PDB file of C-alpha atoms in Angstrom:
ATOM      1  CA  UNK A   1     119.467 101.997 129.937  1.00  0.00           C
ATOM      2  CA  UNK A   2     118.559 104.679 126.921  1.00  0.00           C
ATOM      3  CA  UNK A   3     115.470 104.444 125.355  1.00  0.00           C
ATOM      4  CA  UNK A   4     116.060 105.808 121.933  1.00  0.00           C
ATOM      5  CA  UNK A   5     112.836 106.550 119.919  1.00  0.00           C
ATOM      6  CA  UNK A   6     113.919 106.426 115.716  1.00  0.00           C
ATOM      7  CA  UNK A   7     111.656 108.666 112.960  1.00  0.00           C
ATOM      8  CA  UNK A   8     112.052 106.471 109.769  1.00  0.00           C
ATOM      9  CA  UNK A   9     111.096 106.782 106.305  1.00  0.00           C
ATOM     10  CA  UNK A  10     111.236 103.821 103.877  1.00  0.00           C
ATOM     11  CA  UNK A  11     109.980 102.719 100.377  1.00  0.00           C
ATOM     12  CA  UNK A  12     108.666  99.269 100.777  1.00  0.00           C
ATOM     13  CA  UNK A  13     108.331  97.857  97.624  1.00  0.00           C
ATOM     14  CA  UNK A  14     111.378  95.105  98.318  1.00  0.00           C
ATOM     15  CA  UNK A  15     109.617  94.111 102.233  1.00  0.00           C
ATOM     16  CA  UNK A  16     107.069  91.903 103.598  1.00  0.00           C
ATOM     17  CA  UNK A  17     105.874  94.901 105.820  1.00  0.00           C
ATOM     18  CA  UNK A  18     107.055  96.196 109.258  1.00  0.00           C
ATOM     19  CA  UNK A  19     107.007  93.696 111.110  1.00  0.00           C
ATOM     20  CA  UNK A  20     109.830  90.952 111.417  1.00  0.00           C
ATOM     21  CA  UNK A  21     109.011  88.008 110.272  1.00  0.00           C
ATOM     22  CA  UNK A  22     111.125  84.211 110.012  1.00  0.00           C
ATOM     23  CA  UNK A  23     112.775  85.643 107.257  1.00  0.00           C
ATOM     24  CA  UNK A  24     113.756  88.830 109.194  1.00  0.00           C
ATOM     25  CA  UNK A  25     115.758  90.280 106.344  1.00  0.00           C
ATOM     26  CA  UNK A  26     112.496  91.125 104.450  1.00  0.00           C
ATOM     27  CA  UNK A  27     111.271  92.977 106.698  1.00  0.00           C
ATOM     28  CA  UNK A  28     111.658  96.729 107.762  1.00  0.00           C
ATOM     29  CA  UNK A  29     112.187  95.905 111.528  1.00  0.00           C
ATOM     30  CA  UNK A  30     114.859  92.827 111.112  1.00  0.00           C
ATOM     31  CA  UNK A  31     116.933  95.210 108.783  1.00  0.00           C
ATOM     32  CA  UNK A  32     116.762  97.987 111.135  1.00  0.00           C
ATOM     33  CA  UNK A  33     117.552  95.629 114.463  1.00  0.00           C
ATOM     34  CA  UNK A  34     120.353  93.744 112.149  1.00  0.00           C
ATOM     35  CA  UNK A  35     122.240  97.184 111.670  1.00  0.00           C
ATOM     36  CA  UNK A  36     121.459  98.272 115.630  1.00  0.00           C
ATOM     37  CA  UNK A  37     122.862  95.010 116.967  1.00  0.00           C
ATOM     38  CA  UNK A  38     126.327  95.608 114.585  1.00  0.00           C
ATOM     39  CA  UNK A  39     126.733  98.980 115.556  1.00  0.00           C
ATOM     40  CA  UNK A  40     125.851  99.153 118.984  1.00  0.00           C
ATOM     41  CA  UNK A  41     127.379  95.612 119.427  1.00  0.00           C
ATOM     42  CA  UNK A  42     124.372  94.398 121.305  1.00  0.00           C
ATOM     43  CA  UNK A  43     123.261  90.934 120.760  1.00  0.00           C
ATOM     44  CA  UNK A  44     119.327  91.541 121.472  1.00  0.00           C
ATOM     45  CA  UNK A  45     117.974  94.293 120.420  1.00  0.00           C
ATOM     46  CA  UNK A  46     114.028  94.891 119.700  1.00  0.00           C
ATOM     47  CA  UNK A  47     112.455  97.789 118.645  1.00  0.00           C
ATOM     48  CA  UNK A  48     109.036  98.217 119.019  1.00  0.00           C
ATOM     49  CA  UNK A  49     106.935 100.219 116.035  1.00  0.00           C
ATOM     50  CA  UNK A  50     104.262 102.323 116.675  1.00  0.00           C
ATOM     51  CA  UNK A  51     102.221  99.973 114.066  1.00  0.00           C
ATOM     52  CA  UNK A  52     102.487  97.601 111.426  1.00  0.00           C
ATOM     53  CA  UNK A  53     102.632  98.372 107.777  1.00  0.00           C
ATOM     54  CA  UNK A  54     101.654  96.279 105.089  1.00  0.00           C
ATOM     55  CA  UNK A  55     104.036  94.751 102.730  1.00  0.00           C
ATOM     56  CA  UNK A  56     105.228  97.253 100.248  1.00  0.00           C
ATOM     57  CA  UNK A  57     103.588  99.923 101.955  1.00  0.00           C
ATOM     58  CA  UNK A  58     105.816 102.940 102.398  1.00  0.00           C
ATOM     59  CA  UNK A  59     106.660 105.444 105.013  1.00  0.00           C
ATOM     60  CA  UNK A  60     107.832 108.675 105.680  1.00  0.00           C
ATOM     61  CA  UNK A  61     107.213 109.069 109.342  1.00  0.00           C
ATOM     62  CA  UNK A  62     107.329 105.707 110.859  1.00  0.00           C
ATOM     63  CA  UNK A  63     108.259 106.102 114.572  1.00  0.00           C
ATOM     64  CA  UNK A  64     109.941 103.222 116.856  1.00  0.00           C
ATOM     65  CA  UNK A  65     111.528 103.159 119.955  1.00  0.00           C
ATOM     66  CA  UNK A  66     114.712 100.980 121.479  1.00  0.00           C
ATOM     67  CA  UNK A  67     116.594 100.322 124.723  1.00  0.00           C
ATOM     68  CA  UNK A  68     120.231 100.350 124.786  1.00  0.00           C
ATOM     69  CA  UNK A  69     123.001 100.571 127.151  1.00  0.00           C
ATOM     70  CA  UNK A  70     125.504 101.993 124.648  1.00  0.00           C
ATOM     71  CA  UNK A  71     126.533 105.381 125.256  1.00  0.00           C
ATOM     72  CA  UNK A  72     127.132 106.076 121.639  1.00  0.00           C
ATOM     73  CA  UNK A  73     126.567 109.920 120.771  1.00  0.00           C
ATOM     74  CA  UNK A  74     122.944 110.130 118.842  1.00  0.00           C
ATOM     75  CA  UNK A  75     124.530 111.630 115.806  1.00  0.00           C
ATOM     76  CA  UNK A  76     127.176 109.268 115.398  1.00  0.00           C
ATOM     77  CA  UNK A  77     124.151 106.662 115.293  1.00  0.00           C
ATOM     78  CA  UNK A  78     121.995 108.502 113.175  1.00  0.00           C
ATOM     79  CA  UNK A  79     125.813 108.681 110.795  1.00  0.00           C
ATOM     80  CA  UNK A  80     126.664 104.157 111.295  1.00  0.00           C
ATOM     81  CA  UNK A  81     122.631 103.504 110.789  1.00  0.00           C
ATOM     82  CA  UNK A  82     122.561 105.330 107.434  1.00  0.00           C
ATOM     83  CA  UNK A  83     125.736 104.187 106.186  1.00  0.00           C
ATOM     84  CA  UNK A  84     124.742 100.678 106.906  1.00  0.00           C
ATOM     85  CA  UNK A  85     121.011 100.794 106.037  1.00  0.00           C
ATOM     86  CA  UNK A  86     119.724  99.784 102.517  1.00  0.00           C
ATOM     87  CA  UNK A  87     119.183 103.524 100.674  1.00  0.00           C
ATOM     88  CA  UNK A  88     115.478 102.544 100.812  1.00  0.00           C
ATOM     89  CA  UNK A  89     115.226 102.666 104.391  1.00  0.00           C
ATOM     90  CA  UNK A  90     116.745 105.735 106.497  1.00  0.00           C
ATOM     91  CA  UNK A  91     116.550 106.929 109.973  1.00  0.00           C
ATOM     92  CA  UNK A  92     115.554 110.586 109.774  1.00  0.00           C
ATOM     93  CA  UNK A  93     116.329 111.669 113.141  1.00  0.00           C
ATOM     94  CA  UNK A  94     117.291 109.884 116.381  1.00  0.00           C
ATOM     95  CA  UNK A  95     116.364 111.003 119.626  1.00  0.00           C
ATOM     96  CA  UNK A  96     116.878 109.681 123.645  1.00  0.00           C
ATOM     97  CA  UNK A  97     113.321 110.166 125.115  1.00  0.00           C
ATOM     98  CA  UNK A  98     112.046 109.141 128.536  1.00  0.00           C
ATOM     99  CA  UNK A  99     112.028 105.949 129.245  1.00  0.00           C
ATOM    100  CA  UNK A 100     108.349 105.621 129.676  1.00  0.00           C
ATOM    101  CA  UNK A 101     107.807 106.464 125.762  1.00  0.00           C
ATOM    102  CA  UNK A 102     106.553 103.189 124.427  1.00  0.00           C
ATOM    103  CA  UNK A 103     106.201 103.965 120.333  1.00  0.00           C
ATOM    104  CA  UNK A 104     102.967 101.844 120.271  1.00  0.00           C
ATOM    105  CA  UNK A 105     100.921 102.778 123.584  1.00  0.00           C
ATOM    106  CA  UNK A 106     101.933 106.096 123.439  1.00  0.00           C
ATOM    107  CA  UNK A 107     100.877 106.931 119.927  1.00  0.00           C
ATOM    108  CA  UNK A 108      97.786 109.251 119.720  1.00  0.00           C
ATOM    109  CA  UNK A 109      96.996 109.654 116.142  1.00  0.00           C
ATOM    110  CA  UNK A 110      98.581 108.510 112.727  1.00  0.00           C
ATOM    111  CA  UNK A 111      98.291 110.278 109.329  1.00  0.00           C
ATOM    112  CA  UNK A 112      98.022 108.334 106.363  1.00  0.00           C
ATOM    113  CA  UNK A 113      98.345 108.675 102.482  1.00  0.00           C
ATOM    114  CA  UNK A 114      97.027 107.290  99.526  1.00  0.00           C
ATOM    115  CA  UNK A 115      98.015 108.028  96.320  1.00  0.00           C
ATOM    116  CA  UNK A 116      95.685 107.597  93.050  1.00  0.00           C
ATOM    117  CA  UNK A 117      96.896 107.782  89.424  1.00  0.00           C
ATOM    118  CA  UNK A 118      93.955 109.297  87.648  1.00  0.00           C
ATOM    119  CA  UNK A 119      94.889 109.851  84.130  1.00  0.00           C
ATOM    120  CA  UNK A 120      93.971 106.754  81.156  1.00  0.00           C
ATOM    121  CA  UNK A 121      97.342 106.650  80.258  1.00  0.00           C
ATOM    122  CA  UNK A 122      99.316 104.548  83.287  1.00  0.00           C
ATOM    123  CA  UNK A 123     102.878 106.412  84.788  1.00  0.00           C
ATOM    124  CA  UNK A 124     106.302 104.961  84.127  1.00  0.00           C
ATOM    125  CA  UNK A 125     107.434 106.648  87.759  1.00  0.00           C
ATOM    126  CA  UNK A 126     104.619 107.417  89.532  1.00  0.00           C
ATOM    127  CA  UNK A 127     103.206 103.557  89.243  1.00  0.00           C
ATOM    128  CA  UNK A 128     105.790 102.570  91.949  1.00  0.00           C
ATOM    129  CA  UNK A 129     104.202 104.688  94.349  1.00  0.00           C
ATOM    130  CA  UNK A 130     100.433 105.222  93.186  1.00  0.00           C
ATOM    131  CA  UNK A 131      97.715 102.897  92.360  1.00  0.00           C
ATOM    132  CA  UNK A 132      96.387 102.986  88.741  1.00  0.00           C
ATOM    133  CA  UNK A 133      92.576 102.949  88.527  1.00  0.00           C
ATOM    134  CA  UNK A 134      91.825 104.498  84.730  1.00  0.00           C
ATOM    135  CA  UNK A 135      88.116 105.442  85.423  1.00  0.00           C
ATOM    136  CA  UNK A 136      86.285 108.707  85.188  1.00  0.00           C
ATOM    137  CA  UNK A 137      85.843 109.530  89.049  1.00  0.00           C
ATOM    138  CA  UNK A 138      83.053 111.734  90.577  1.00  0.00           C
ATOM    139  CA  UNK A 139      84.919 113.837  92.871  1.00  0.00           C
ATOM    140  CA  UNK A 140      82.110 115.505  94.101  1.00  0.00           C
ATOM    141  CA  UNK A 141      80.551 111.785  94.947  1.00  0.00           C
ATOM    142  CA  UNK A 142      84.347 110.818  96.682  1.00  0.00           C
ATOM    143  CA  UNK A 143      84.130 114.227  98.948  1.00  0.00           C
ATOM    144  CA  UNK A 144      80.588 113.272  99.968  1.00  0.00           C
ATOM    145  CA  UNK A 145      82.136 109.347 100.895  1.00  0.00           C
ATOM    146  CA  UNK A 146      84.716 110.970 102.462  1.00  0.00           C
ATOM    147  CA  UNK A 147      82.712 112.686 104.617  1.00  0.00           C
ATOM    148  CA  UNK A 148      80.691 109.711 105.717  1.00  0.00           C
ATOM    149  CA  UNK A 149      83.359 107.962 107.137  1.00  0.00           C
ATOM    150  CA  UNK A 150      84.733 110.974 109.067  1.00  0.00           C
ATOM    151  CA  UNK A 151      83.456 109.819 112.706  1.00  0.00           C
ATOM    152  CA  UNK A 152      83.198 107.361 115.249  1.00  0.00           C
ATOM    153  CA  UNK A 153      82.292 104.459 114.013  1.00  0.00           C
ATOM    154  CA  UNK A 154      82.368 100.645 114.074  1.00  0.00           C
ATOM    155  CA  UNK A 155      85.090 100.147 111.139  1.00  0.00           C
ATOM    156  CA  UNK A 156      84.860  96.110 111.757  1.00  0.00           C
ATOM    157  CA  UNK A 157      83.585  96.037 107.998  1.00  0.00           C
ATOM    158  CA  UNK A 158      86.101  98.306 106.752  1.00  0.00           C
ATOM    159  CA  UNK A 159      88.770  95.642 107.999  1.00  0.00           C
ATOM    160  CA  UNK A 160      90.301  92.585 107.001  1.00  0.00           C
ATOM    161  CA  UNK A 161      89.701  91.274 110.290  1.00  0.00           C
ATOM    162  CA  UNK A 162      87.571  88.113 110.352  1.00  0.00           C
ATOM    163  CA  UNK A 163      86.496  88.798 114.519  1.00  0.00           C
ATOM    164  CA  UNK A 164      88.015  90.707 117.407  1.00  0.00           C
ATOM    165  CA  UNK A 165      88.301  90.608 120.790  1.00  0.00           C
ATOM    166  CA  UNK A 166      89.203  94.375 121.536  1.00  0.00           C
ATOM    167  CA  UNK A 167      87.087  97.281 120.287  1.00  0.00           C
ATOM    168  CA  UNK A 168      86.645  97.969 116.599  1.00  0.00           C
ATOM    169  CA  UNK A 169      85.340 101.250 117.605  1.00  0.00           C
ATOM    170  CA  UNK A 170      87.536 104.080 115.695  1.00  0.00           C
ATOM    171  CA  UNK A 171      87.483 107.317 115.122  1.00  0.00           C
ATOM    172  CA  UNK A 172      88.314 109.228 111.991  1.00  0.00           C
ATOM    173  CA  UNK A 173      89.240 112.839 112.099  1.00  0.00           C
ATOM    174  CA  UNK A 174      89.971 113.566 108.490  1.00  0.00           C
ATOM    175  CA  UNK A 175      89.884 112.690 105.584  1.00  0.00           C
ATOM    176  CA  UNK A 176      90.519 114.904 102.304  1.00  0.00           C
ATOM    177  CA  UNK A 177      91.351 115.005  98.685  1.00  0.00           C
ATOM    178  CA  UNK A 178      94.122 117.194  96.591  1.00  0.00           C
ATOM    179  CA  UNK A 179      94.729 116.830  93.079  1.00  0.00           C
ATOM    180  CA  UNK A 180      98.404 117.220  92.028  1.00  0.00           C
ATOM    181  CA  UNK A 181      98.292 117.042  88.528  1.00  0.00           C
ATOM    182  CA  UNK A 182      97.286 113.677  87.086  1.00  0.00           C
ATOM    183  CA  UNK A 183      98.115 112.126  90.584  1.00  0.00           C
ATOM    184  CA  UNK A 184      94.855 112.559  93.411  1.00  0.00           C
ATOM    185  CA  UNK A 185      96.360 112.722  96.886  1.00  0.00           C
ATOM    186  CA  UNK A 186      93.483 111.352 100.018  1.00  0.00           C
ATOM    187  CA  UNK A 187      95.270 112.156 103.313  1.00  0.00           C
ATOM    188  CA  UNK A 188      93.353 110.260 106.487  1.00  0.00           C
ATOM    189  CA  UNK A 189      94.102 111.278 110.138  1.00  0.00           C
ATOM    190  CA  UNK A 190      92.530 109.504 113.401  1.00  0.00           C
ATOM    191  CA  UNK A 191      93.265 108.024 116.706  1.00  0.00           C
ATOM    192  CA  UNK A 192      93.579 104.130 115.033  1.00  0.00           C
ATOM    193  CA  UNK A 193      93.133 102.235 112.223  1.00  0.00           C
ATOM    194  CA  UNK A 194      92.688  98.309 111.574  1.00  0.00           C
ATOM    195  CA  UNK A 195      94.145  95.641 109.740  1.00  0.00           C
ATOM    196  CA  UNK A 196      93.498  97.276 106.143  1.00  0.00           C
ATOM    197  CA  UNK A 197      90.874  99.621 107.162  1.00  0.00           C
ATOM    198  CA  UNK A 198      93.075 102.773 104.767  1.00  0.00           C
ATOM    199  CA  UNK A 199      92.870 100.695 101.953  1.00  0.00           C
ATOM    200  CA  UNK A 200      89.281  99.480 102.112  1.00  0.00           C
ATOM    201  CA  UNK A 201      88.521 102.823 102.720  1.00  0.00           C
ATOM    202  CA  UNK A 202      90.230 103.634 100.204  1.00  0.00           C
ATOM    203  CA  UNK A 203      88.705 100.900  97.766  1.00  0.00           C
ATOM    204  CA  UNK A 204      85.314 101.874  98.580  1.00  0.00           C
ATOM    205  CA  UNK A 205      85.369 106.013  98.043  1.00  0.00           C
ATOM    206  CA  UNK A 206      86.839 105.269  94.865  1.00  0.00           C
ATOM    207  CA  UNK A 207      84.588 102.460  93.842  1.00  0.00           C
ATOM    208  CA  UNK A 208      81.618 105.253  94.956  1.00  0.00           C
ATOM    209  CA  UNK A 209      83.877 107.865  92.620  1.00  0.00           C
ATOM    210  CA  UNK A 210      83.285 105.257  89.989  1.00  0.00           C
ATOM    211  CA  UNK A 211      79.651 104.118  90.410  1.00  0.00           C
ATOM    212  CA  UNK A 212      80.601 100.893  90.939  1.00  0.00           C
ATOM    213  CA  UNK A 213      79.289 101.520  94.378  1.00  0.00           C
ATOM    214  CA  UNK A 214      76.276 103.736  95.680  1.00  0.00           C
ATOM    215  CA  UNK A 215      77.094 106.625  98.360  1.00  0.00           C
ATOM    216  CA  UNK A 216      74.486 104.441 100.954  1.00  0.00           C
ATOM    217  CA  UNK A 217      77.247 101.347 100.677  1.00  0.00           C
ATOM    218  CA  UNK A 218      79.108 103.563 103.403  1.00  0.00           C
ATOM    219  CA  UNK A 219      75.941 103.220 106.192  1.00  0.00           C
ATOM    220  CA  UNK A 220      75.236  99.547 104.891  1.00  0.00           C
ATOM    221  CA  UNK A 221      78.917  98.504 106.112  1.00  0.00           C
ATOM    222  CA  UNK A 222      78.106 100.413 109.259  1.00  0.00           C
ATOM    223  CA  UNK A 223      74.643  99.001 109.858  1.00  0.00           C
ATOM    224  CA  UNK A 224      75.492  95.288 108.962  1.00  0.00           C
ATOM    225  CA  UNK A 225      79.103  95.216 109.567  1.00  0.00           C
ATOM    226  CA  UNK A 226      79.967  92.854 106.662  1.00  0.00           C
ATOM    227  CA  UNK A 227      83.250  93.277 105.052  1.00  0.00           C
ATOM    228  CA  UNK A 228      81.887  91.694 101.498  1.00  0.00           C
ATOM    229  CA  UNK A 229      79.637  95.346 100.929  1.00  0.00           C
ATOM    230  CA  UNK A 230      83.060  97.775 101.488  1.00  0.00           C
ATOM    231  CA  UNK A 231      84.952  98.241  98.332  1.00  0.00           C
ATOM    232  CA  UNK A 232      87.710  96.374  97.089  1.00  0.00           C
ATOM    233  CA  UNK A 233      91.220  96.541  99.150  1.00  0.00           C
ATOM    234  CA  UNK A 234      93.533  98.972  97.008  1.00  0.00           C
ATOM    235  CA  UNK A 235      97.110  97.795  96.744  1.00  0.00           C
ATOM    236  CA  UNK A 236      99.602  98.605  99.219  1.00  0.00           C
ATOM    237  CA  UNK A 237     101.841 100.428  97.087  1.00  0.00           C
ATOM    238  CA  UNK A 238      99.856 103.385  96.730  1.00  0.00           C
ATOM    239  CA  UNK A 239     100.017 104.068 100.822  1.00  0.00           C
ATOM    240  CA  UNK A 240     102.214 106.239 103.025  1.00  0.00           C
ATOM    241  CA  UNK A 241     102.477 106.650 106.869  1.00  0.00           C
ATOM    242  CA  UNK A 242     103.442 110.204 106.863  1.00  0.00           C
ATOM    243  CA  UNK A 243     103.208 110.833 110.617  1.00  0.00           C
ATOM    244  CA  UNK A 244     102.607 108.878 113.813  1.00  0.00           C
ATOM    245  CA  UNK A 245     101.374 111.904 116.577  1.00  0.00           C
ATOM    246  CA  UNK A 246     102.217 111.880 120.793  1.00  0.00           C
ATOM    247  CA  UNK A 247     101.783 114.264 123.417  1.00  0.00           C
ATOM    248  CA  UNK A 248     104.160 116.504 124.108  1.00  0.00           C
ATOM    249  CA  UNK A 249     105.134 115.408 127.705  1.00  0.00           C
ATOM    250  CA  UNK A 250     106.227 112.022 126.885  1.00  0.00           C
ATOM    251  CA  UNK A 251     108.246 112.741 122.931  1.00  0.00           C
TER     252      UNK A 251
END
């Protein structure tokens, strides 16, 4: 058996998200196993992401991994996967790995995106791939959020999630802002994030940027833990997984 770990990048306006669903050909991962299963001539294949994403969420570094016994060359499957693959989904590079890489368990931190249109006048292009919020932001107020959240923290209120079993413990490594143009870029890096936690996150600097929200709504979602005091939940279409990272020993 290979194991073959995949690097993909994908616009995700037309999906339901990663993972596969009933209707498997709305989804990234039943497109991607549909187009394995033809060209390796396999009838079960899974691959296993290192993460959901959130329909019509995008990626340019999505990483998964799959076991085959075909001995096909890796470029000629990087070549059949591309030619068969809707142009909004392509696999980037294809690599055989040890067989103890597991995409998911394996992955130590993921880099984010989010993408802001900050200009009064809304973008023909850039509205695909940006949320438009047309008020006058306090970046100075959004760098201070920013740093607030940086951490280890319980991000149970910066979640979607109702309750949890595991740990809602995460920690957040980075988080900054870059204007390019009329378009604000907020990159986040850590070890983990929860169901939504980017785009609450998100919701909440930006609601702080706008007044909306005071600086001290941060370390009242902290304290109480109470999803209803974060910001609002930005829409997916403004958010990129640009990187997934692993140690070295096991890519």
């Amino acid at each position: 058996m290979r194991n073959i770990k995949l690097t993909i990048e994908y616009d995700g306006r037309r999906y339901l998200g990663w993972q596969r669903l009933g209707d498997s050909d709305k989804t990234i991962q039943g497109k991607i196993e549909g187009v394995l299963k033809q060209i390796l001539e396999e009838d079960e294949i899974e691959i296993i992401g290192s993460g959901r994403t959130d329909a019509g969420a995008h990626a340019r570094g999505q990483v998964a991994n799959f076991k085959t016994e075909n001995e096909m060359s890796l470029a000629k499957m990087t070549e059949l996967l591309n030619r068969y693959l809707p142009r909004d989904i392509i696999a980037k590079k294809v690599e055989e790995v040890p067989d103890r890489f597991h995409a998911r368990y394996n992955a130590k931190a993921k880099k984010y995106s989010y993408y802001v249109w900050d200009n009064m006048i809304p973008s023909a292009f850039e509205g695909f791939h940006s949320f438009y919020y047309p008020e006058d932001l306090d970046m100075e107020k959004m760098q201070q959020a920013c740093q607030k959240l940086i951490g280890t923290h319980d991000f149970i209120g910066f979640s979607s999630l109702k309750k949890s079993k595991k740990s809602t413990v995460r920690t957040i490594d980075e988080i900054a802002i870059d204007r390019e143009d009329d378009l604000l870029h907020f990159t986040f890096v850590g070890e983990g994030f929860l169901y939504n936690m980017v785009r609450i996150m998100m919701g909440t600097i930006l609601e702080i940027g706008a007044g909306k929200l005071p600086l001290s709504a941060i370390d009242e979602v902290f304290a109480k833990k109470v999803r209803a005091d974060a910001g609002m939940t930005v829409p997916a279409q403004g958010l990129f997984l640009d990187e997934v990272y692993y140690n070295e020993s096991i890519k």
